[in-house]
Amino acid sequence: MDLDAIFSALSHPIRRAMLEQLAGGDATVSELARPHGVSLPAISRHLRVLEGAGLLKEEPDGRVRRCQIDAAPLSAAFGWLTRYRVLREDRFARLAEHLEETRKKERKEERKHAHNR
Amino acid sequence: MDLDAIFSALSHPIRRAMLEQLAGGDATVSELARPHGVSLPAISRHLRVLEGAGLLKEEPDGRVRRCQIDAAPLSAAFGWLTRYRVLREDRFARLAEHLEETRKKERKEERKHAHNR
């Protein structure tokens, strides 16, 4: 895992927006480009940066290219932040709480979806 | 909080090493420079990048300049990663476990230090 490449990939708002979009599910290159008022070559460059950091996988799907997120490098980024205890103990506590909340919400949603099936 | 500046600041190994060092306690500019075989102007540029991202505060202390970490921007980086649920549920679970472990270890160390005082 190349932390330089990962953090650098996260340092642009368009690339973060792309990851946010992909976190909601796979998307084609044109779906990823749509929200941003920039040229396709610029979009393509951003996708290459994400791919270079291992955050994105692109696969041909008929005539289009489908992109999906690979979250493993983000775990490495989390790992760095936690391993070196750059955050204070109270921040850890608050983060742990926040994560617990998020997990509860996710479980609730999963149950709701299971129920609606 | 400028996420672009924060993630960009974290994308260089020397700047991450500086934050790791500062997480262990305040340091002077020359203490921060010592582990790295680079020029003082280069060190100075890295410090300016950290300062620009709000990760570092520098204060004069007699003849030297003391640096200290400000971890708040790192919480913002964590916030981004968690808010958009870029990580999967099981990753959250593992991270929460890891944080709990870290907190336990920190409490243990604090008790040890309190005991040795």
Short mmCIF file of N, CA, C and O in Angstrom, two decimals, chain A residues 2-5 7-8 10-13 15-17 19-20 23 68-72 74-75 77-89 91-93 95-96 98-100 102-104 106-107 109-110, chain B residues 2-5 7-8 10-13 15-17 19-20 23 68-72 74-75 77-89 91-93 95-96 98-100 102-104 106-107 109-110:
data_model
loop_
_atom_site.label_atom_id
_atom_site.label_comp_id
_atom_site.label_asym_id
_atom_site.label_seq_id
_atom_site.Cartn_x
_atom_site.Cartn_y
_atom_site.Cartn_z
N ASP A 2 0.67 2.12 -0.97
CA ASP A 2 1.48 3.32 -1.12
C ASP A 2 0.72 4.52 -0.52
O ASP A 2 -0.11 5.13 -1.17
N LEU A 3 1.05 4.83 0.74
CA LEU A 3 0.33 5.90 1.44
C LEU A 3 0.46 7.24 0.74
O LEU A 3 -0.48 8.03 0.73
N ASP A 4 1.63 7.49 0.11
CA ASP A 4 1.81 8.75 -0.64
C ASP A 4 0.72 8.85 -1.70
O ASP A 4 0.04 9.88 -1.82
N ALA A 5 0.57 7.78 -2.48
CA ALA A 5 -0.40 7.77 -3.59
C ALA A 5 -1.83 7.85 -3.07
O ALA A 5 -2.68 8.52 -3.67
N PHE A 7 -3.05 9.13 -0.08
CA PHE A 7 -3.39 10.46 0.45
C PHE A 7 -3.43 11.50 -0.69
O PHE A 7 -4.26 12.40 -0.68
N SER A 8 -2.52 11.36 -1.64
CA SER A 8 -2.50 12.29 -2.76
C SER A 8 -3.79 12.15 -3.59
O SER A 8 -4.37 13.16 -4.02
N LEU A 10 -6.64 11.35 -2.51
CA LEU A 10 -7.76 11.90 -1.74
C LEU A 10 -7.73 13.43 -1.66
O LEU A 10 -8.65 14.04 -1.12
N SER A 11 -6.66 14.04 -2.19
CA SER A 11 -6.47 15.48 -2.00
C SER A 11 -7.20 16.34 -3.03
O SER A 11 -7.02 17.55 -3.06
N HIS A 12 -8.00 15.74 -3.91
CA HIS A 12 -8.76 16.52 -4.89
C HIS A 12 -10.27 16.29 -4.72
O HIS A 12 -10.70 15.15 -4.63
N PRO A 13 -11.05 17.40 -4.70
CA PRO A 13 -12.50 17.26 -4.43
C PRO A 13 -13.24 16.39 -5.46
O PRO A 13 -14.18 15.69 -5.10
N ARG A 15 -11.99 13.81 -7.07
CA ARG A 15 -11.68 12.39 -6.81
C ARG A 15 -12.41 11.91 -5.57
O ARG A 15 -12.91 10.78 -5.52
N ARG A 16 -12.52 12.77 -4.55
CA ARG A 16 -13.30 12.37 -3.36
C ARG A 16 -14.77 12.19 -3.73
O ARG A 16 -15.40 11.23 -3.30
N ALA A 17 -15.30 13.10 -4.56
CA ALA A 17 -16.71 12.98 -4.98
C ALA A 17 -16.93 11.68 -5.76
O ALA A 17 -17.96 11.02 -5.60
N LEU A 19 -15.28 8.87 -5.36
CA LEU A 19 -15.27 7.76 -4.39
C LEU A 19 -16.60 7.72 -3.62
O LEU A 19 -17.13 6.64 -3.37
N GLU A 20 -17.12 8.91 -3.27
CA GLU A 20 -18.41 8.98 -2.58
C GLU A 20 -19.49 8.34 -3.46
O GLU A 20 -20.31 7.55 -2.99
N ALA A 23 -19.04 4.65 -3.64
CA ALA A 23 -19.39 4.00 -2.36
C ALA A 23 -20.87 3.61 -2.37
O ALA A 23 -21.28 2.68 -1.68
N GLN A 68 -15.48 0.38 -10.13
CA GLN A 68 -15.88 0.07 -8.75
C GLN A 68 -14.77 0.46 -7.79
O GLN A 68 -13.60 0.54 -8.16
N ILE A 69 -15.18 0.73 -6.57
CA ILE A 69 -14.24 1.19 -5.54
C ILE A 69 -13.53 -0.01 -4.93
O ILE A 69 -14.11 -1.10 -4.83
N ASP A 70 -12.27 0.17 -4.55
CA ASP A 70 -11.58 -0.81 -3.70
C ASP A 70 -11.17 -0.07 -2.45
O ASP A 70 -10.30 0.80 -2.49
N ALA A 71 -11.80 -0.41 -1.33
CA ALA A 71 -11.62 0.37 -0.11
C ALA A 71 -10.37 -0.01 0.69
O ALA A 71 -10.02 0.68 1.64
N ALA A 72 -9.68 -1.08 0.28
CA ALA A 72 -8.53 -1.54 1.06
C ALA A 72 -7.48 -0.44 1.30
O ALA A 72 -7.00 -0.30 2.43
N LEU A 74 -7.94 2.62 1.67
CA LEU A 74 -8.46 3.57 2.67
C LEU A 74 -8.23 3.02 4.08
O LEU A 74 -7.96 3.77 5.01
N SER A 75 -8.32 1.69 4.20
CA SER A 75 -8.01 1.08 5.50
C SER A 75 -6.55 1.34 5.87
O SER A 75 -6.23 1.56 7.03
N ALA A 77 -4.87 3.94 5.05
CA ALA A 77 -4.82 5.34 5.48
C ALA A 77 -5.30 5.46 6.93
O ALA A 77 -4.65 6.10 7.76
N PHE A 78 -6.42 4.80 7.24
CA PHE A 78 -6.91 4.74 8.61
C PHE A 78 -5.83 4.16 9.52
O PHE A 78 -5.58 4.66 10.61
N GLY A 79 -5.23 3.08 9.03
CA GLY A 79 -4.19 2.39 9.80
C GLY A 79 -3.07 3.33 10.20
O GLY A 79 -2.64 3.35 11.34
N TRP A 80 -2.63 4.16 9.26
CA TRP A 80 -1.56 5.09 9.57
C TRP A 80 -2.00 6.03 10.69
O TRP A 80 -1.27 6.24 11.67
N LEU A 81 -3.19 6.59 10.53
CA LEU A 81 -3.69 7.57 11.51
C LEU A 81 -3.79 6.95 12.91
O LEU A 81 -3.51 7.61 13.90
N THR A 82 -4.22 5.70 12.97
CA THR A 82 -4.41 5.08 14.29
C THR A 82 -3.10 4.54 14.84
O THR A 82 -2.82 4.68 16.01
N ARG A 83 -2.28 3.92 13.97
CA ARG A 83 -1.06 3.26 14.44
C ARG A 83 -0.15 4.25 15.17
O ARG A 83 0.45 3.93 16.18
N TYR A 84 -0.04 5.45 14.61
CA TYR A 84 0.90 6.39 15.19
C TYR A 84 0.27 7.28 16.24
O TYR A 84 0.86 8.24 16.69
N ARG A 85 -0.98 6.93 16.60
CA ARG A 85 -1.66 7.64 17.68
C ARG A 85 -1.54 9.15 17.52
O ARG A 85 -1.24 9.87 18.47
N VAL A 86 -1.77 9.58 16.27
CA VAL A 86 -1.66 11.00 15.99
C VAL A 86 -2.84 11.73 16.64
O VAL A 86 -2.76 12.90 17.00
N LEU A 87 -3.94 10.98 16.80
CA LEU A 87 -5.10 11.57 17.46
C LEU A 87 -5.03 11.32 18.96
O LEU A 87 -4.49 10.32 19.41
N ARG A 88 -5.62 12.24 19.71
CA ARG A 88 -5.63 12.10 21.16
C ARG A 88 -6.63 11.05 21.61
O ARG A 88 -7.59 10.74 20.89
N GLU A 89 -6.45 10.58 22.83
CA GLU A 89 -7.29 9.52 23.37
C GLU A 89 -8.77 9.88 23.29
O GLU A 89 -9.59 9.06 22.88
N ARG A 91 -10.26 11.81 21.23
CA ARG A 91 -10.71 11.75 19.85
C ARG A 91 -11.00 10.30 19.46
O ARG A 91 -11.95 10.01 18.77
N PHE A 92 -10.13 9.39 19.90
CA PHE A 92 -10.36 7.96 19.65
C PHE A 92 -11.72 7.56 20.19
O PHE A 92 -12.49 6.88 19.53
N ALA A 93 -11.99 8.02 21.40
CA ALA A 93 -13.25 7.65 22.05
C ALA A 93 -14.43 8.14 21.22
O ALA A 93 -15.37 7.39 20.95
N LEU A 95 -14.46 8.92 18.06
CA LEU A 95 -14.52 8.22 16.78
C LEU A 95 -15.14 6.83 16.96
O LEU A 95 -15.99 6.42 16.17
N ALA A 96 -14.72 6.13 18.00
CA ALA A 96 -15.25 4.79 18.26
C ALA A 96 -16.77 4.87 18.43
O ALA A 96 -17.51 4.03 17.90
N HIS A 98 -18.75 7.19 17.20
CA HIS A 98 -19.31 7.51 15.89
C HIS A 98 -19.42 6.25 15.03
O HIS A 98 -20.42 6.02 14.35
N LEU A 99 -18.38 5.40 15.09
CA LEU A 99 -18.38 4.18 14.29
C LEU A 99 -19.47 3.23 14.78
O LEU A 99 -20.14 2.58 13.98
N GLU A 100 -19.63 3.18 16.08
CA GLU A 100 -20.64 2.29 16.67
C GLU A 100 -22.04 2.74 16.19
O GLU A 100 -22.85 1.92 15.76
N THR A 102 -22.70 4.42 13.44
CA THR A 102 -22.80 4.12 12.01
C THR A 102 -23.15 2.66 11.80
O THR A 102 -23.99 2.32 10.97
N ARG A 103 -22.50 1.78 12.57
CA ARG A 103 -22.76 0.34 12.43
C ARG A 103 -24.21 0.03 12.80
O ARG A 103 -24.88 -0.74 12.12
N LYS A 104 -24.70 0.67 13.86
CA LYS A 104 -26.08 0.44 14.28
C LYS A 104 -27.04 0.85 13.17
O LYS A 104 -27.97 0.13 12.85
N GLU A 106 -26.41 1.13 10.02
CA GLU A 106 -26.29 0.23 8.86
C GLU A 106 -27.05 -1.07 9.09
O GLU A 106 -27.73 -1.57 8.20
N ARG A 107 -26.93 -1.59 10.32
CA ARG A 107 -27.64 -2.84 10.64
C ARG A 107 -29.14 -2.64 10.54
O ARG A 107 -29.85 -3.48 10.03
N GLU A 109 -30.72 -0.44 8.68
CA GLU A 109 -31.08 -0.35 7.26
C GLU A 109 -31.11 -1.72 6.61
O GLU A 109 -31.99 -2.04 5.83
N GLU A 110 -30.11 -2.55 6.96
CA GLU A 110 -30.05 -3.91 6.40
C GLU A 110 -31.30 -4.70 6.78
O GLU A 110 -31.87 -5.39 5.95
N ASP B 2 -9.85 22.35 5.35
CA ASP B 2 -9.60 22.20 3.93
C ASP B 2 -9.08 20.78 3.67
O ASP B 2 -7.90 20.50 3.80
N LEU B 3 -10.00 19.88 3.29
CA LEU B 3 -9.62 18.47 3.10
C LEU B 3 -8.55 18.32 2.01
O LEU B 3 -7.68 17.45 2.13
N ASP B 4 -8.60 19.16 0.97
CA ASP B 4 -7.57 19.09 -0.07
C ASP B 4 -6.19 19.28 0.56
O ASP B 4 -5.27 18.49 0.31
N ALA B 5 -6.06 20.33 1.37
CA ALA B 5 -4.77 20.66 1.99
C ALA B 5 -4.36 19.57 2.99
O ALA B 5 -3.17 19.23 3.08
N PHE B 7 -5.24 16.21 3.13
CA PHE B 7 -4.81 14.97 2.48
C PHE B 7 -3.50 15.19 1.72
O PHE B 7 -2.63 14.33 1.69
N SER B 8 -3.37 16.38 1.12
CA SER B 8 -2.14 16.68 0.39
C SER B 8 -0.94 16.73 1.34
O SER B 8 0.14 16.21 1.02
N LEU B 10 -0.59 15.05 3.99
CA LEU B 10 -0.29 13.68 4.45
C LEU B 10 0.35 12.82 3.36
O LEU B 10 0.74 11.68 3.62
N SER B 11 0.46 13.37 2.14
CA SER B 11 0.90 12.54 1.02
C SER B 11 2.42 12.46 0.87
O SER B 11 2.91 11.91 -0.10
N HIS B 12 3.16 13.02 1.83
CA HIS B 12 4.63 12.94 1.75
C HIS B 12 5.19 12.24 2.99
O HIS B 12 4.82 12.58 4.12
N PRO B 13 6.10 11.27 2.77
CA PRO B 13 6.61 10.47 3.91
C PRO B 13 7.31 11.31 4.98
O PRO B 13 7.22 10.99 6.17
N ARG B 15 6.58 14.42 5.81
CA ARG B 15 5.56 15.13 6.60
C ARG B 15 4.83 14.17 7.53
O ARG B 15 4.53 14.51 8.68
N ARG B 16 4.58 12.93 7.07
CA ARG B 16 3.95 11.96 7.97
C ARG B 16 4.89 11.62 9.12
O ARG B 16 4.47 11.53 10.27
N ALA B 17 6.18 11.47 8.81
CA ALA B 17 7.16 11.16 9.86
C ALA B 17 7.21 12.29 10.89
O ALA B 17 7.34 12.06 12.09
N LEU B 19 4.74 14.31 11.71
CA LEU B 19 3.53 14.22 12.54
C LEU B 19 3.67 13.08 13.56
O LEU B 19 3.25 13.22 14.71
N GLU B 20 4.26 11.95 13.11
CA GLU B 20 4.47 10.83 14.03
C GLU B 20 5.37 11.27 15.19
O GLU B 20 5.09 10.99 16.35
N ALA B 23 3.50 13.59 17.45
CA ALA B 23 2.48 12.88 18.23
C ALA B 23 3.06 12.40 19.55
O ALA B 23 2.35 12.22 20.53
N GLN B 68 4.25 22.09 17.52
CA GLN B 68 3.35 21.11 18.09
C GLN B 68 2.26 20.76 17.10
O GLN B 68 1.94 21.52 16.19
N ILE B 69 1.73 19.56 17.28
CA ILE B 69 0.73 19.04 16.35
C ILE B 69 -0.64 19.59 16.74
O ILE B 69 -0.92 19.83 17.91
N ASP B 70 -1.48 19.82 15.72
CA ASP B 70 -2.90 20.08 15.97
C ASP B 70 -3.67 18.99 15.22
O ASP B 70 -3.67 18.96 13.99
N ALA B 71 -4.28 18.10 15.97
CA ALA B 71 -4.87 16.90 15.37
C ALA B 71 -6.27 17.13 14.80
O ALA B 71 -6.81 16.24 14.14
N ALA B 72 -6.85 18.31 15.03
CA ALA B 72 -8.23 18.55 14.58
C ALA B 72 -8.43 18.28 13.08
O ALA B 72 -9.41 17.64 12.70
N LEU B 74 -6.99 16.16 11.28
CA LEU B 74 -6.99 14.72 11.05
C LEU B 74 -8.37 14.14 11.35
O LEU B 74 -8.82 13.20 10.70
N SER B 75 -9.03 14.71 12.36
CA SER B 75 -10.41 14.28 12.65
C SER B 75 -11.31 14.57 11.46
O SER B 75 -12.22 13.78 11.15
N ALA B 77 -10.37 14.55 8.36
CA ALA B 77 -10.05 13.51 7.37
C ALA B 77 -10.78 12.21 7.73
O ALA B 77 -11.40 11.58 6.86
N PHE B 78 -10.72 11.83 8.99
CA PHE B 78 -11.48 10.67 9.48
C PHE B 78 -12.96 10.86 9.17
O PHE B 78 -13.63 9.94 8.72
N GLY B 79 -13.44 12.06 9.47
CA GLY B 79 -14.85 12.37 9.25
C GLY B 79 -15.27 12.12 7.82
O GLY B 79 -16.32 11.53 7.58
N TRP B 80 -14.43 12.55 6.89
CA TRP B 80 -14.78 12.33 5.49
C TRP B 80 -14.92 10.83 5.20
O TRP B 80 -15.90 10.38 4.62
N LEU B 81 -13.91 10.08 5.64
CA LEU B 81 -13.90 8.64 5.37
C LEU B 81 -15.12 7.94 5.96
O LEU B 81 -15.67 7.04 5.37
N THR B 82 -15.53 8.36 7.15
CA THR B 82 -16.65 7.69 7.81
C THR B 82 -18.00 8.21 7.30
O THR B 82 -18.91 7.44 7.08
N ARG B 83 -18.11 9.54 7.09
CA ARG B 83 -19.38 10.13 6.70
C ARG B 83 -19.90 9.51 5.42
O ARG B 83 -21.09 9.27 5.27
N TYR B 84 -19.02 9.30 4.46
CA TYR B 84 -19.48 8.81 3.17
C TYR B 84 -19.46 7.30 3.08
O TYR B 84 -19.65 6.73 2.03
N ARG B 85 -19.24 6.67 4.23
CA ARG B 85 -19.29 5.22 4.29
C ARG B 85 -18.54 4.57 3.15
O ARG B 85 -19.03 3.64 2.50
N VAL B 86 -17.34 5.11 2.91
CA VAL B 86 -16.53 4.57 1.82
C VAL B 86 -16.03 3.18 2.22
O VAL B 86 -15.78 2.34 1.38
N LEU B 87 -15.91 2.98 3.53
CA LEU B 87 -15.49 1.67 4.01
C LEU B 87 -16.69 0.78 4.25
O LEU B 87 -17.77 1.26 4.60
N ARG B 88 -16.50 -0.49 4.08
CA ARG B 88 -17.57 -1.45 4.31
C ARG B 88 -17.82 -1.67 5.79
O ARG B 88 -16.95 -1.41 6.62
N GLU B 89 -19.00 -2.20 6.09
CA GLU B 89 -19.42 -2.40 7.46
C GLU B 89 -18.38 -3.20 8.27
O GLU B 89 -18.04 -2.83 9.38
N ARG B 91 -15.28 -3.48 7.82
CA ARG B 91 -14.08 -2.67 8.06
C ARG B 91 -14.30 -1.75 9.26
O ARG B 91 -13.43 -1.56 10.08
N PHE B 92 -15.50 -1.17 9.33
CA PHE B 92 -15.85 -0.35 10.50
C PHE B 92 -15.69 -1.17 11.77
O PHE B 92 -15.11 -0.70 12.75
N ALA B 93 -16.20 -2.39 11.73
CA ALA B 93 -16.15 -3.24 12.91
C ALA B 93 -14.70 -3.47 13.33
O ALA B 93 -14.36 -3.31 14.51
N LEU B 95 -12.08 -1.67 12.60
CA LEU B 95 -11.48 -0.41 13.05
C LEU B 95 -11.91 -0.09 14.48
O LEU B 95 -11.08 0.28 15.32
N ALA B 96 -13.20 -0.27 14.76
CA ALA B 96 -13.71 0.02 16.11
C ALA B 96 -12.98 -0.86 17.13
O ALA B 96 -12.58 -0.38 18.19
N HIS B 98 -9.97 -2.16 16.77
CA HIS B 98 -8.60 -1.68 16.83
C HIS B 98 -8.49 -0.45 17.75
O HIS B 98 -7.57 -0.34 18.56
N LEU B 99 -9.47 0.45 17.63
CA LEU B 99 -9.47 1.66 18.45
C LEU B 99 -9.65 1.31 19.92
O LEU B 99 -9.00 1.89 20.79
N GLU B 100 -10.52 0.35 20.17
CA GLU B 100 -10.78 -0.07 21.55
C GLU B 100 -9.49 -0.63 22.17
O GLU B 100 -9.12 -0.27 23.29
N THR B 102 -6.43 0.08 21.23
CA THR B 102 -5.49 1.19 21.40
C THR B 102 -5.81 1.97 22.67
O THR B 102 -4.91 2.33 23.42
N ARG B 103 -7.09 2.21 22.89
CA ARG B 103 -7.49 2.94 24.09
C ARG B 103 -7.11 2.18 25.35
O ARG B 103 -6.61 2.77 26.30
N LYS B 104 -7.32 0.86 25.32
CA LYS B 104 -6.97 0.03 26.48
C LYS B 104 -5.47 0.14 26.77
O LYS B 104 -5.06 0.32 27.89
N GLU B 106 -3.45 2.52 25.88
CA GLU B 106 -3.11 3.87 26.35
C GLU B 106 -3.44 4.03 27.83
O GLU B 106 -2.66 4.60 28.58
N ARG B 107 -4.60 3.51 28.22
CA ARG B 107 -5.00 3.61 29.63
C ARG B 107 -4.01 2.87 30.52
O ARG B 107 -3.63 3.35 31.57
N GLU B 109 -0.84 2.24 29.87
CA GLU B 109 0.41 3.02 29.93
C GLU B 109 0.28 4.20 30.88
O GLU B 109 1.19 4.49 31.65
N GLU B 110 -0.89 4.86 30.80
CA GLU B 110 -1.12 6.02 31.68
C GLU B 110 -1.06 5.59 33.14
O GLU B 110 -0.45 6.26 33.96
#
